[in-house]
Structure formats: C-alpha cells, structure tokens
C-alpha cells in the first residue's frame, strides 16, 4: 500500500539523509544536521510503501502565493512505476487548493517530467534574480 504524509515527524531521516547525501547530484555530502533543519523548516512530502519510505519531496512555501519545489527523490528500485508522478500530483493538488501564483524549481535533467505539470523555462528571465553562496555546503 502506498501512502503520502506531510508530517515532518513521519520523515525517515536516516533514509533521507543517506539518499540525498550519497545519491542526489545536487545534495552530495549534505550533512545530517542540514537535512534535519530543512525538513523542520519546509513542508515535506514523504511517500511510504508498506510503511517504508521510498520517495521524498519538499516545498518551501507561504502556502499562499509562492513555493519552491526541491529535493524530489524516488528510490532507485522504485523508479519508473509512477511514484514520482503520484508525488507531483499531490503537490500540485495542494498548490491548486492554496491558490498559489508561482512555483519554481531547478532540475538537471527531469525537465520533461516537470513540463507535463506546466513548468516552463522562465518566460521573462530578465525579471528573475538569484543570489548564490557556492562556498556553503550542499
Ligand atoms: C526539483 C528537483 O528536485 S529536480 C531533481 C529530480 N530528482 C532526481 O533527478 C533524482 C533522481 N531521479 C528520481 O528520483 C526519479 O527518477 C524522478 C523523481 C525524477 C522521477 O520519479 P519516477 O518515480 O521514476 O517517475 P514516474 O515513474 O512517476 O514517471 C516519470 C515520468 O517522467 C519522465 N521523465 C522525464 N525526465 C525524467 C528524468 N530525468 N528522470 C525520470 N523520469 C523522467 C519519465 O519518462 C516518465 O514519463 P512517462 O510516464 O511518460 O513514461
């Protein structure tokens, strides 16, 4: 049975820290302390199959106008079976219910997946600014 929880207390922190720090190209080496802090300060989405965590994503959001979608990860043996789409269906349903104006994300190679949910390259890149701290850890 597959279940999705947004309870921060439900997140399997051992699973999440291991997967992000060793197998997520954008978070390699991320410390356990930073994983715990980002879970505590985001809206986490955890997918469980028969009680074991198999996928994760999180929104950094005001639940009103804006959300940043990050750390979308499905366990390797579970990929290609619709788990990622199940997770995104739930996240997009929440976004609809809040009446968000914008959701943003960054991805190295999953553009086609996000395109099916309506994401596009920024339509007005001249408007978008960001600041990076590349020397800070993942
Ligand atoms: C905002 C971010 O966090 S971006 C980072 C995204 N995460 C990663 O790259 C981590 C490694 N990859 C994964 O964890 C998974 O492969 C995910 C999350 C990208 C997809 O999860 P899955 O459970 O495998 O996806 P699911 O089975 O629901 O189907 C994904 C669909 O998107 C498509 N797709 C497009 N690009 C990709 C991609 N880079 N990786 C996987 N699927 C992709 C698939 O072909 C599939 O389409 P289909 O149903 O028409 O065949």
Coordinates of C-alpha atoms and ligand atoms in Angstrom, one line a residue:
X1 CA 0.0 0.0 0.0
X2 CA 1.3 3.5 -0.9
X3 CA 0.7 6.5 1.4
X4 CA 1.8 10.1 1.3
X5 CA 2.4 12.0 4.5
X6 CA 3.2 15.7 5.0
X7 CA 4.0 15.2 8.7
X8 CA 7.6 16.3 9.4
X9 CA 7.7 13.7 12.2
X10 CA 7.0 10.9 9.8
X11 CA 10.1 11.6 7.7
X12 CA 12.6 8.7 7.9
X13 CA 15.6 10.9 8.5
X14 CA 18.2 8.1 8.2
X15 CA 16.7 7.1 4.8
X16 CA 16.5 10.7 3.6
X17 CA 20.0 11.8 4.7
X18 CA 21.5 8.7 3.2
X19 CA 19.8 9.1 -0.2
X20 CA 20.3 12.8 -0.5
X21 CA 23.9 12.8 0.7
X22 CA 25.1 9.9 -1.4
X23 CA 22.7 9.7 -4.5
X24 CA 21.2 13.1 -5.2
X25 CA 23.6 15.1 -7.5
X26 CA 22.6 18.4 -6.0
X27 CA 23.0 17.4 -2.4
X28 CA 26.0 15.1 -2.3
X29 CA 27.7 15.3 1.1
X30 CA 24.8 17.2 2.7
X31 CA 25.1 16.8 6.5
X32 CA 22.6 15.2 8.7
X33 CA 22.2 18.4 10.6
X34 CA 21.2 20.3 7.4
X35 CA 18.8 17.6 6.4
X36 CA 17.1 17.8 9.8
X37 CA 16.9 21.6 9.6
X38 CA 15.5 21.7 6.1
X39 CA 12.8 19.1 7.0
X40 CA 11.8 21.1 10.0
X41 CA 11.6 24.3 8.0
X42 CA 9.8 23.0 4.9
X43 CA 6.6 21.3 4.0
X44 CA 7.9 17.7 3.5
X45 CA 6.1 15.1 1.3
X46 CA 7.1 11.5 2.2
X47 CA 5.9 8.5 0.2
X48 CA 5.7 5.2 2.0
X49 CA 5.2 1.7 0.5
X50 CA 4.1 -0.8 3.1
X51 CA 5.4 1.5 5.8
X52 CA 8.9 2.1 4.4
X53 CA 9.9 5.4 2.9
X54 CA 10.5 5.2 -0.8
X55 CA 10.3 8.8 -2.0
X56 CA 10.5 12.4 -0.8
X57 CA 10.0 16.0 -2.0
X58 CA 9.6 19.3 -0.2
X59 CA 8.0 22.7 -0.7
X60 CA 9.4 25.9 0.8
X61 CA 6.2 27.9 0.7
X62 CA 4.0 30.5 2.2
X63 CA 1.0 28.3 1.1
X64 CA -0.5 31.4 -0.4
X65 CA 1.5 32.9 -3.3
X66 CA 4.8 31.1 -3.9
X67 CA 6.5 27.7 -3.5
X68 CA 10.0 26.4 -4.2
X69 CA 10.0 22.6 -5.0
X70 CA 13.1 20.8 -4.0
X71 CA 14.8 17.5 -3.2
X72 CA 12.5 15.4 -5.3
X73 CA 13.9 11.8 -5.0
X74 CA 12.5 8.3 -5.6
X75 CA 14.4 5.2 -4.5
X76 CA 16.2 3.7 -7.5
X77 CA 14.4 0.3 -7.5
X78 CA 11.0 2.2 -7.3
X79 CA 11.5 4.4 -10.3
X80 CA 9.5 4.2 -13.5
X81 CA 6.4 3.0 -11.7
X82 CA 4.6 6.3 -11.3
X83 CA 5.8 7.2 -7.8
X84 CA 7.2 10.5 -8.9
X85 CA 4.0 11.4 -10.7
X86 CA 1.9 10.4 -7.7
X87 CA 4.0 12.7 -5.5
X88 CA 3.8 15.6 -8.0
X89 CA 0.0 15.0 -8.4
X90 CA -0.4 15.5 -4.7
X91 CA 1.9 18.6 -4.6
X92 CA 0.1 20.2 -7.5
X93 CA -3.3 19.5 -5.9
X94 CA -2.1 21.3 -2.7
X95 CA -0.8 24.2 -4.8
X96 CA -4.2 24.5 -6.5
X97 CA -6.0 24.4 -3.2
X98 CA -3.9 27.3 -1.8
X99 CA -4.3 29.4 -5.0
X100 CA -0.5 29.8 -5.5
X101 CA 0.7 32.3 -8.0
X102 CA 4.0 30.7 -8.8
X103 CA 6.1 27.6 -8.1
X104 CA 9.8 27.4 -9.1
X105 CA 12.3 24.6 -9.2
X106 CA 15.7 23.8 -10.7
X107 CA 16.5 20.5 -12.4
X108 CA 19.5 19.0 -14.2
X109 CA 17.6 16.5 -16.4
X110 CA 14.0 16.0 -15.4
X111 CA 12.6 18.9 -17.5
X112 CA 10.2 16.6 -19.4
X113 CA 8.6 15.4 -16.2
X114 CA 8.0 18.9 -14.9
X115 CA 6.9 20.1 -18.3
X116 CA 3.9 17.7 -18.0
X117 CA 2.9 19.7 -14.9
X118 CA 3.0 23.0 -16.7
X119 CA 6.5 24.1 -15.8
X120 CA 8.4 26.1 -18.5
X121 CA 11.7 27.9 -18.7
X122 CA 11.2 31.3 -17.1
X123 CA 9.1 33.3 -19.5
X124 CA 10.8 36.6 -18.5
X125 CA 14.3 35.7 -17.4
X126 CA 15.2 39.4 -17.2
X127 CA 12.8 39.6 -14.2
X128 CA 14.3 36.7 -12.3
X129 CA 17.3 37.2 -10.0
X130 CA 19.0 34.9 -7.5
X131 CA 22.0 35.0 -5.2
X132 CA 24.2 32.0 -4.6
X133 CA 26.6 31.1 -1.8
X134 CA 28.6 28.5 -3.7
X135 CA 31.1 28.0 -0.8
X136 CA 28.3 27.0 1.6
X137 CA 27.8 23.2 1.9
X138 CA 25.0 21.4 0.0
Ligands
LIG1 C1 13.1 19.9 -8.2 C2 14.0 18.7 -8.1 O1 14.2 18.2 -7.1 S1 14.8 18.1 -9.6 C3 15.5 16.6 -9.1 C4 14.7 15.4 -9.5 N1 15.2 14.2 -8.9 C5 16.2 13.5 -9.4 O2 16.7 13.8 -10.5 C6 16.7 12.3 -8.6 C7 16.8 11.1 -9.4 N2 15.6 10.7 -10.0 C8 14.4 10.3 -9.4 O3 14.4 10.3 -8.1 C9 13.2 9.9 -10.2 O4 13.7 9.4 -11.4 C10 12.3 11.1 -10.5 C11 11.8 11.8 -9.3 C12 12.9 12.2 -11.5 C13 11.1 10.5 -11.3 O5 10.4 9.6 -10.4 P1 9.8 8.2 -11.0 O6 9.0 7.6 -9.9 O7 10.8 7.4 -11.7 O8 8.8 8.9 -12.1 P2 7.5 8.2 -12.7 O9 7.6 6.7 -12.8 O10 6.3 8.8 -12.0 O11 7.5 8.8 -14.2 C14 8.2 9.9 -14.6 C15 7.8 10.4 -16.0 O12 8.7 11.5 -16.3 C16 9.6 11.1 -17.3 N3 10.9 11.7 -17.1 C17 11.3 12.8 -17.7 N4 12.6 13.1 -17.3 C18 12.9 12.2 -16.4 C19 14.1 12.0 -15.5 N5 15.1 12.8 -15.6 N6 14.1 11.0 -14.7 C20 13.0 10.2 -14.6 N7 11.9 10.4 -15.3 C21 11.8 11.4 -16.2 C22 9.5 9.6 -17.4 O13 9.9 9.2 -18.7 C23 8.1 9.4 -17.0 O14 7.2 9.7 -18.1 P3 6.2 8.6 -18.7 O15 5.2 8.3 -17.6 O16 5.6 9.3 -19.9 O17 7.0 7.4 -19.1

